[in-house]
Short mmCIF file of C-alpha atoms in Angstrom, two decimals:
data_model
loop_
_atom_site.label_atom_id
_atom_site.label_comp_id
_atom_site.label_asym_id
_atom_site.label_seq_id
_atom_site.Cartn_x
_atom_site.Cartn_y
_atom_site.Cartn_z
CA MET A 1 -23.31 4.52 7.67
CA ILE A 2 -23.89 8.00 5.76
CA GLY A 3 -27.36 8.26 4.40
CA PRO A 4 -27.70 8.55 0.38
CA PRO A 5 -26.42 12.14 -0.75
CA GLY A 6 -28.05 14.93 -2.33
CA ALA A 7 -27.63 15.71 -6.18
CA ALA A 8 -24.66 18.24 -5.27
CA ASP A 9 -23.05 15.29 -3.37
CA THR A 10 -23.33 12.56 -6.39
CA PRO A 11 -20.07 11.25 -6.70
CA THR A 12 -17.47 11.66 -9.33
CA ILE A 13 -15.87 8.07 -8.19
CA VAL A 14 -16.84 5.51 -6.46
CA TYR A 15 -13.97 2.89 -4.95
CA LEU A 16 -15.19 -0.70 -4.68
CA TYR A 17 -13.17 -1.80 -1.58
CA GLY A 18 -12.81 -5.69 -0.99
CA GLN A 19 -12.48 -5.60 3.05
CA THR A 20 -14.90 -4.22 5.57
CA LEU A 21 -13.70 -1.21 7.81
CA PRO A 22 -11.70 0.03 9.34
CA ASN A 23 -9.27 -2.90 9.85
CA LYS A 24 -5.79 -3.38 10.79
CA ALA A 25 -4.50 -3.93 7.00
CA ALA A 26 -2.04 -1.23 5.88
CA ASN A 27 -3.68 -1.23 2.22
CA SER A 28 -6.85 0.00 3.86
CA GLY A 29 -5.45 3.22 5.23
CA ALA A 30 -3.54 3.45 1.95
CA VAL A 31 -6.82 3.42 -0.36
CA ILE A 32 -8.61 5.98 2.13
CA GLY A 33 -5.40 8.00 1.66
CA LEU A 34 -5.84 7.89 -2.27
CA CYS A 35 -9.13 8.66 -1.88
CA SER A 36 -8.97 11.81 0.42
CA ALA A 37 -6.11 13.01 -1.98
CA LEU A 38 -8.67 12.96 -4.91
CA ALA A 39 -11.11 14.71 -3.00
CA ALA A 40 -8.92 17.30 -2.29
CA LEU A 41 -8.47 17.73 -5.73
CA GLY A 42 -12.24 18.39 -5.82
CA GLU A 43 -13.47 14.99 -6.96
CA ARG A 44 -16.35 13.62 -4.68
CA ILE A 45 -15.61 10.09 -3.63
CA CYS A 46 -17.66 7.32 -2.41
CA VAL A 47 -16.01 4.13 -0.64
CA VAL A 48 -18.03 1.07 -1.29
CA SER A 49 -17.30 -1.72 1.37
CA PRO A 50 -18.79 -4.42 2.71
CA ASP A 51 -20.77 -5.07 5.88
CA GLY A 52 -19.88 -5.88 9.15
CA GLY A 53 -17.40 -3.05 9.70
CA GLY A 54 -17.58 -0.02 11.89
CA THR A 55 -19.55 2.73 11.90
CA THR A 56 -18.85 5.65 9.60
CA ALA A 57 -17.98 7.87 12.59
CA GLU A 58 -15.45 5.09 13.46
CA ILE A 59 -14.02 4.78 10.08
CA THR A 60 -13.58 8.56 10.22
CA ALA A 61 -11.68 8.62 13.31
CA THR A 62 -9.32 5.72 12.53
CA TYR A 63 -8.62 7.04 9.00
CA GLN A 64 -9.62 10.84 9.22
CA PRO A 65 -10.59 10.85 5.39
CA HIS A 66 -11.16 14.34 3.66
CA PRO A 67 -14.77 15.71 4.49
CA ARG A 68 -15.59 15.32 0.59
CA VAL A 69 -15.25 11.29 1.12
CA ARG A 70 -18.33 9.37 2.03
CA PHE A 71 -18.77 5.36 2.84
CA ARG A 72 -21.38 2.89 2.03
CA ASN A 73 -21.79 -0.31 3.12
CA LEU A 74 -23.12 -3.28 0.87
CA SER A 75 -24.43 -6.58 1.58
CA VAL A 76 -22.41 -9.34 -0.35
CA PRO A 77 -21.85 -12.65 0.40
CA ASP A 78 -18.59 -13.89 1.76
CA ASN A 79 -17.84 -16.14 -1.65
CA ALA A 80 -16.96 -15.34 -5.27
CA GLY A 81 -20.83 -13.98 -5.54
CA HIS A 82 -19.73 -11.14 -3.58
CA TYR A 83 -17.97 -9.80 -7.06
CA PRO A 84 -21.55 -9.44 -9.23
CA ALA A 85 -22.97 -8.14 -5.84
CA TYR A 86 -20.71 -5.21 -6.10
CA ALA A 87 -20.98 -4.56 -9.57
CA ALA A 88 -25.15 -4.45 -9.13
CA ALA A 89 -24.35 -1.84 -6.56
CA LEU A 90 -23.52 0.24 -9.19
CA ARG A 91 -27.29 0.15 -10.30
CA ARG A 92 -27.88 3.08 -7.82
CA PRO A 93 -29.16 6.17 -9.47
CA GLU A 94 -26.18 8.54 -7.73
CA PHE A 95 -23.71 6.13 -8.88
CA ALA A 96 -24.86 6.20 -12.41
CA ARG A 97 -22.15 8.74 -13.96
CA ALA A 98 -19.07 7.92 -11.34
CA ILE A 99 -16.01 6.31 -12.66
CA ILE A 100 -15.27 3.38 -10.57
CA ILE A 101 -11.74 2.27 -8.83
CA THR A 102 -11.15 -0.98 -7.59
CA ARG A 103 -8.56 -3.34 -6.41
CA MET A 104 -10.50 -6.71 -7.21
CA PRO A 105 -9.58 -7.73 -11.11
CA GLN A 106 -12.98 -9.96 -10.84
CA VAL A 107 -14.73 -6.55 -10.11
CA ALA A 108 -12.76 -4.46 -12.93
CA LEU A 109 -13.56 -6.72 -15.29
CA LEU A 110 -17.19 -7.36 -14.41
CA THR A 111 -17.90 -3.33 -14.41
CA ALA A 112 -16.15 -2.89 -17.60
CA ALA A 113 -17.78 -5.21 -19.67
CA LEU A 114 -21.23 -4.31 -18.57
CA GLY A 115 -20.20 -0.49 -19.93
CA ARG A 116 -18.98 1.02 -16.66
CA ARG A 117 -15.86 3.39 -16.86
CA THR A 118 -13.16 1.30 -14.65
CA VAL A 119 -9.72 1.87 -13.20
CA LEU A 120 -8.27 -1.61 -12.18
CA GLU A 121 -5.60 -0.70 -9.45
CA LEU A 122 -3.78 -3.74 -9.81
CA HIS A 123 -1.09 -4.65 -7.24
CA GLN A 124 0.05 -8.22 -8.28
CA HIS A 125 0.53 -10.20 -11.30
CA SER A 126 -2.52 -11.19 -12.87
CA GLU A 127 -2.43 -14.96 -12.88
CA THR A 128 -1.77 -15.13 -9.29
CA TYR A 129 -5.46 -13.74 -8.67
CA LYS A 130 -8.03 -16.73 -7.88
CA HIS A 131 -9.81 -18.35 -11.07
CA TRP A 132 -7.83 -15.62 -13.16
CA ALA A 133 -8.44 -17.78 -16.33
CA VAL A 134 -11.97 -18.10 -15.98
CA TRP A 135 -12.57 -14.52 -15.17
CA ARG A 136 -10.25 -13.02 -18.21
CA ARG A 137 -12.78 -14.42 -20.89
CA LEU A 138 -14.64 -11.20 -19.53
CA LEU A 139 -11.88 -9.09 -21.12
CA HIS A 140 -13.14 -10.35 -24.90
CA LEU A 141 -16.44 -8.20 -23.99
CA VAL A 142 -14.49 -4.84 -22.50
CA ARG A 143 -14.16 -2.14 -24.76
CA SER A 144 -11.10 -0.71 -24.92
CA ASP A 145 -12.41 3.01 -23.71
CA ARG A 146 -14.12 1.57 -20.57
CA LEU A 147 -10.89 -0.08 -18.67
CA ARG A 148 -7.67 1.51 -17.59
CA VAL A 149 -4.84 -0.02 -15.28
CA ALA A 150 -3.01 1.46 -12.79
CA ALA A 151 0.09 -1.28 -11.67
CA LEU A 152 1.83 -0.43 -8.44
CA SER A 153 5.15 -1.63 -9.68
CA GLN A 154 7.39 -2.09 -12.57
CA GLY A 155 7.20 -5.80 -11.96
CA VAL A 156 3.65 -6.05 -12.64
CA VAL A 157 3.70 -3.82 -15.48
CA ASP A 158 6.58 -5.76 -16.90
CA GLU A 159 4.40 -8.79 -16.60
CA LEU A 160 1.00 -7.76 -17.30
CA ASP A 161 -1.41 -10.13 -19.02
CA PRO A 162 -1.09 -9.29 -22.78
CA LEU A 163 -4.90 -9.40 -23.49
CA LEU A 164 -5.28 -7.06 -20.20
CA ARG A 165 -2.64 -4.25 -21.99
CA ARG A 166 -4.52 -4.46 -25.29
CA LYS A 167 -8.08 -3.75 -23.62
CA GLY A 168 -6.90 -1.25 -20.55
CA GLY A 169 -4.24 0.29 -22.89
CA GLU A 170 -0.81 1.31 -21.69
CA PRO A 171 -0.69 0.83 -17.95
CA ALA A 172 0.35 3.45 -15.66
CA MET A 173 2.78 2.68 -12.99
CA ILE A 174 1.68 4.48 -9.79
CA ALA A 175 3.69 3.33 -6.91
CA SER A 176 2.64 3.64 -3.20
CA ALA A 177 1.99 6.67 -0.78
CA ALA A 178 2.11 7.63 2.71
CA ARG A 179 0.86 10.29 4.56
CA ASP A 180 2.97 13.38 5.38
CA PHE A 181 4.91 12.51 8.72
CA ALA A 182 7.30 15.12 8.55
CA GLY A 183 5.70 16.69 12.03
CA GLY A 184 7.67 14.27 14.03
CA ALA A 185 10.82 15.02 12.54
CA ASP A 186 12.15 16.98 15.48
CA ILE A 187 10.90 14.67 18.24
CA ARG A 188 13.87 13.06 19.74
CA PRO A 189 13.77 9.15 19.36
CA ARG A 190 13.60 6.73 22.25
CA TYR A 191 15.03 3.84 20.10
CA ASP A 192 17.90 3.38 17.53
CA ILE A 193 16.00 0.97 15.04
CA GLY A 194 12.90 0.74 14.19
CA PHE A 195 10.09 -1.84 12.16
CA ILE A 196 6.61 -1.00 11.25
CA GLY A 197 4.58 -3.66 9.55
CA SER A 198 3.26 -7.04 9.11
CA PHE A 199 4.55 -10.06 11.17
CA MET A 200 3.87 -12.37 7.90
CA PRO A 201 6.13 -14.16 6.07
CA GLY A 202 8.54 -12.80 3.92
CA LYS A 203 8.47 -9.33 5.85
CA GLY A 204 11.42 -9.55 7.81
CA VAL A 205 10.49 -9.87 11.61
CA GLY A 206 12.99 -12.90 11.67
CA PHE A 207 15.76 -10.93 10.25
CA VAL A 208 15.12 -8.25 12.58
CA GLU A 209 15.55 -10.68 15.47
CA THR A 210 18.81 -11.84 14.13
CA ILE A 211 19.91 -7.94 13.97
CA ALA A 212 18.69 -7.54 17.32
CA ARG A 213 20.77 -10.48 18.61
CA LEU A 214 23.51 -9.59 16.66
CA ALA A 215 23.80 -6.17 17.90
CA PRO A 216 22.31 -6.04 21.55
CA HIS A 217 23.97 -2.33 21.90
CA TYR A 218 20.89 -1.02 19.94
CA SER A 219 17.67 -0.69 21.29
CA VAL A 220 15.01 -2.10 18.65
CA VAL A 221 10.89 -1.58 18.68
CA LEU A 222 8.70 -3.15 16.49
CA TYR A 223 5.35 -2.15 15.60
CA GLY A 224 3.04 -4.92 14.21
CA ASP A 225 0.43 -7.40 15.31
CA PRO A 226 2.49 -10.29 17.13
CA SER A 227 -0.92 -12.60 16.95
CA ARG A 228 0.67 -13.29 13.24
CA ASP A 229 3.39 -15.12 14.19
CA PRO A 230 3.51 -15.73 18.45
CA PRO A 231 6.71 -17.79 18.28
CA SER A 232 8.79 -14.64 16.74
CA ALA A 233 7.09 -12.83 18.95
CA ALA A 234 7.88 -14.72 21.99
CA ARG A 235 11.48 -14.84 20.98
CA LEU A 236 11.78 -11.11 20.09
CA ALA A 237 9.65 -10.20 23.64
CA ALA A 238 13.02 -12.31 25.76
CA LEU A 239 15.23 -10.04 24.38
CA PRO A 240 16.50 -7.22 26.39
CA ASN A 241 17.14 -4.89 23.71
CA VAL A 242 13.86 -4.91 22.05
CA THR A 243 10.31 -3.58 22.70
CA LEU A 244 7.12 -5.16 21.11
CA ALA A 245 4.89 -2.33 20.82
CA GLY A 246 2.21 -4.31 19.05
CA TYR A 247 -0.27 -3.15 16.56
CA VAL A 248 -0.51 0.88 15.81
CA ASN A 249 -3.64 2.28 14.61
CA PRO A 250 -3.49 4.67 11.48
CA THR A 251 -3.64 7.76 13.64
CA ASP A 252 -0.78 6.99 15.71
CA VAL A 253 1.68 6.09 12.61
CA GLY A 254 3.31 9.15 12.90
CA ALA A 255 4.24 8.96 16.99
CA ALA A 256 5.48 5.54 16.10
CA LEU A 257 8.01 6.38 13.10
CA ALA A 258 9.52 9.26 15.59
CA SER A 259 9.77 6.93 18.34
CA PHE A 260 13.31 5.66 16.15
CA ARG A 261 16.22 6.73 14.14
CA VAL A 262 16.77 3.77 11.59
CA GLY A 263 14.00 2.23 9.82
CA LEU A 264 14.45 -1.37 8.62
CA ALA A 265 12.65 -2.94 5.35
CA PRO A 266 14.39 -6.70 5.50
CA TYR A 267 12.10 -8.02 2.61
CA GLU A 268 13.07 -11.26 1.29
CA ARG A 269 14.53 -12.10 -2.05
CA ALA A 270 11.40 -14.15 -3.11
CA GLY A 271 8.84 -12.04 -2.06
CA PHE A 272 6.25 -12.06 1.03
CA GLY A 273 2.76 -14.23 1.97
CA GLY A 274 1.35 -17.08 2.96
CA ASP A 275 -0.39 -17.91 6.41
CA GLY A 276 -3.94 -16.69 4.73
CA ALA A 277 -2.42 -14.19 2.79
CA PRO A 278 -1.54 -14.31 -1.27
CA PHE A 279 2.33 -14.25 -1.94
CA VAL A 280 3.66 -11.45 -3.29
CA ARG A 281 6.31 -11.79 -5.52
CA ALA A 282 9.32 -9.51 -4.25
CA ASP A 283 9.81 -7.91 -7.94
CA ASP A 284 6.02 -6.78 -8.00
CA LEU A 285 6.76 -4.81 -4.52
CA SER A 286 6.15 -1.24 -3.91
CA SER A 287 6.90 -0.78 -0.72
CA LEU A 288 4.79 1.11 1.77
CA LYS A 289 6.92 0.74 4.94
CA ILE A 290 9.89 2.39 2.66
CA VAL A 291 7.94 5.26 1.80
CA GLU A 292 6.67 6.02 5.21
CA TYR A 293 9.88 5.78 6.68
CA LEU A 294 10.76 8.60 3.69
CA SER A 295 7.88 10.48 4.84
CA ALA A 296 9.12 10.88 8.46
CA ARG A 297 12.93 11.63 7.55
CA ARG A 298 13.65 8.08 9.00
CA ILE A 299 16.95 6.56 7.79
CA VAL A 300 15.87 3.61 5.25
CA VAL A 301 17.89 0.30 5.48
CA ALA A 302 16.61 -2.11 3.53
CA SER A 303 17.00 -5.07 1.31
CA ARG A 304 18.99 -4.72 -1.96
CA ILE A 305 16.56 -6.47 -4.33
CA PRO A 306 15.47 -5.04 -7.65
CA SER A 307 12.16 -3.58 -6.38
CA VAL A 308 13.65 -1.44 -3.67
CA GLU A 309 16.30 -0.33 -5.99
CA ARG A 310 13.64 1.17 -8.19
CA MET A 311 12.55 3.40 -5.32
CA VAL A 312 15.63 4.32 -3.53
CA ALA A 313 19.01 4.74 -4.26
CA ASP A 314 22.32 3.26 -2.48
CA ARG A 315 24.01 5.89 0.13
CA HIS A 316 21.61 8.74 -1.45
CA SER A 317 18.38 8.34 -0.09
CA ALA A 318 18.71 4.91 1.68
CA MET A 319 21.30 2.26 2.63
CA LEU A 320 20.79 -0.97 0.62
CA CYS A 321 22.08 -4.45 2.42
CA ASP A 322 22.15 -7.83 1.00
CA PRO A 323 18.67 -9.55 2.36
CA ASP A 324 20.97 -12.70 3.23
CA ASP A 325 23.56 -11.34 4.99
CA PRO A 326 22.84 -9.84 8.60
CA ALA A 327 26.28 -8.26 8.89
CA ASP A 328 25.89 -6.12 5.96
CA TRP A 329 23.32 -4.67 7.62
CA ILE A 330 24.69 -4.10 11.10
CA ARG A 331 27.74 -2.14 9.00
CA ALA A 332 25.12 -0.31 7.50
CA ILE A 333 23.71 0.48 11.02
CA ASP A 334 26.69 1.26 12.28
CA THR A 335 27.97 3.74 9.72
CA MET A 336 24.44 5.71 10.26
CA PHE A 337 25.30 6.21 13.60
CA ALA A 338 29.04 6.72 13.44
CA GLU A 339 29.06 9.16 10.43
CA PRO A 340 26.04 11.71 11.28
CA ALA A 341 26.59 13.85 8.01
CA LEU A 342 25.58 10.95 5.94
CA ALA A 343 23.09 10.03 8.12
CA ALA A 344 21.64 13.36 7.98
CA HIS A 345 21.93 13.57 4.06
CA ILE A 346 20.30 10.30 3.60
CA ALA A 347 17.39 11.56 5.93
CA ALA A 348 16.97 14.60 3.63
CA THR A 349 17.24 13.24 0.32
CA GLY A 350 14.74 10.58 1.39
CA ARG A 351 12.25 13.02 2.60
CA ALA A 352 12.56 14.96 -0.63
CA LEU A 353 11.95 11.92 -2.67
CA TYR A 354 8.86 11.10 -0.78
CA GLU A 355 7.63 14.62 -2.09
CA HIS A 356 8.65 14.27 -5.36
CA GLN A 357 7.29 10.83 -5.86
CA PHE A 358 5.47 9.28 -3.19
CA SER A 359 3.27 11.66 -1.61
CA PHE A 360 -0.63 11.01 -1.95
CA ASP A 361 -0.94 14.42 -3.62
CA ILE A 362 1.05 13.06 -6.23
CA ARG A 363 -0.39 9.56 -6.42
CA ALA A 364 -3.95 11.24 -6.95
CA ARG A 365 -2.68 13.41 -9.93
CA ARG A 366 -1.20 10.21 -11.39
CA PHE A 367 -4.56 8.64 -10.99
CA ARG A 368 -6.47 11.15 -12.04
CA ALA A 369 -4.71 11.57 -15.29
CA LEU A 370 -5.42 8.09 -15.76
CA ILE A 371 -9.24 8.76 -14.85
CA ASP A 372 -9.27 11.70 -17.55
CA GLN A 373 -8.46 9.20 -20.37
CA LEU A 374 -12.04 7.80 -19.52
CA ARG A 375 -13.92 11.06 -19.35
#
């Protein structure tokens, strides 16, 4: 853990994060990426996360943050009592003037009710949060100049709790972002088709298996932790055209993306989650996977569902397919290999879309515009 900052390093923003660092969650890389981009804009950032993770050196090696991003560990209980502990951590003198960002709604309500200027980074419909009806009562104590809401997707915005909207103002829709992976665009891919992400239900690993079985002439690679779904992993490993490459560290995502030509995002219509993770409705989705594919100039083949259609356009920046029809996906993949001009157009258009909509710099600037409303 880095020691107490000097006066010149007093944070302008404190990000309260609920997981130990480093870890295997893609969300953690997204948080550090946002903090690094804000630091590049001149902000001084301190990320506060629970004790029990790695050293600052290990966190830095994993995420390669901007040098202006600092890290602090916090001893918190492993139950609902950790929410007040996060709020109490802000009593440190060096945090006195900092604006708070957090993905934990309970913490955001606490800090805002205590008069701290807070941005809630809302990733799901508010009613999905545990004991929301109880925590929502704190909203009545929140002044409207102490809370702002950044919603990950239009689906989250559309169903925002009316009281949260009244107290936090009109929410800013700030979609997922990814690092710039263009450096591997000229590397010759080893595989035809790739998938990077979680093996949790609803993310599409089973659908990738179906495609691999129906199209054995394509080589397929999957990057992710197979321990989340050992039966599916065992079936995939038995297929001669499939490679299970395992979990990929954040520092190696670029090389993983460069290893295949077509990137699959086969989200289910309902959403994803379960197996110990909260369920996320498909309409609340802002796909980090798709943004990473766009950044690396991969050809995106994704589910034709409303949240994805808000991100990419069919046959322009992606190929969109019926999430229940594997044959539709194979036709789209076949088209990408049979029509190189169209494939090149989709990859180039997708990259341009990333640069104008989904880079961390764009995300950080949108966050800072929201933060500036609290200053």
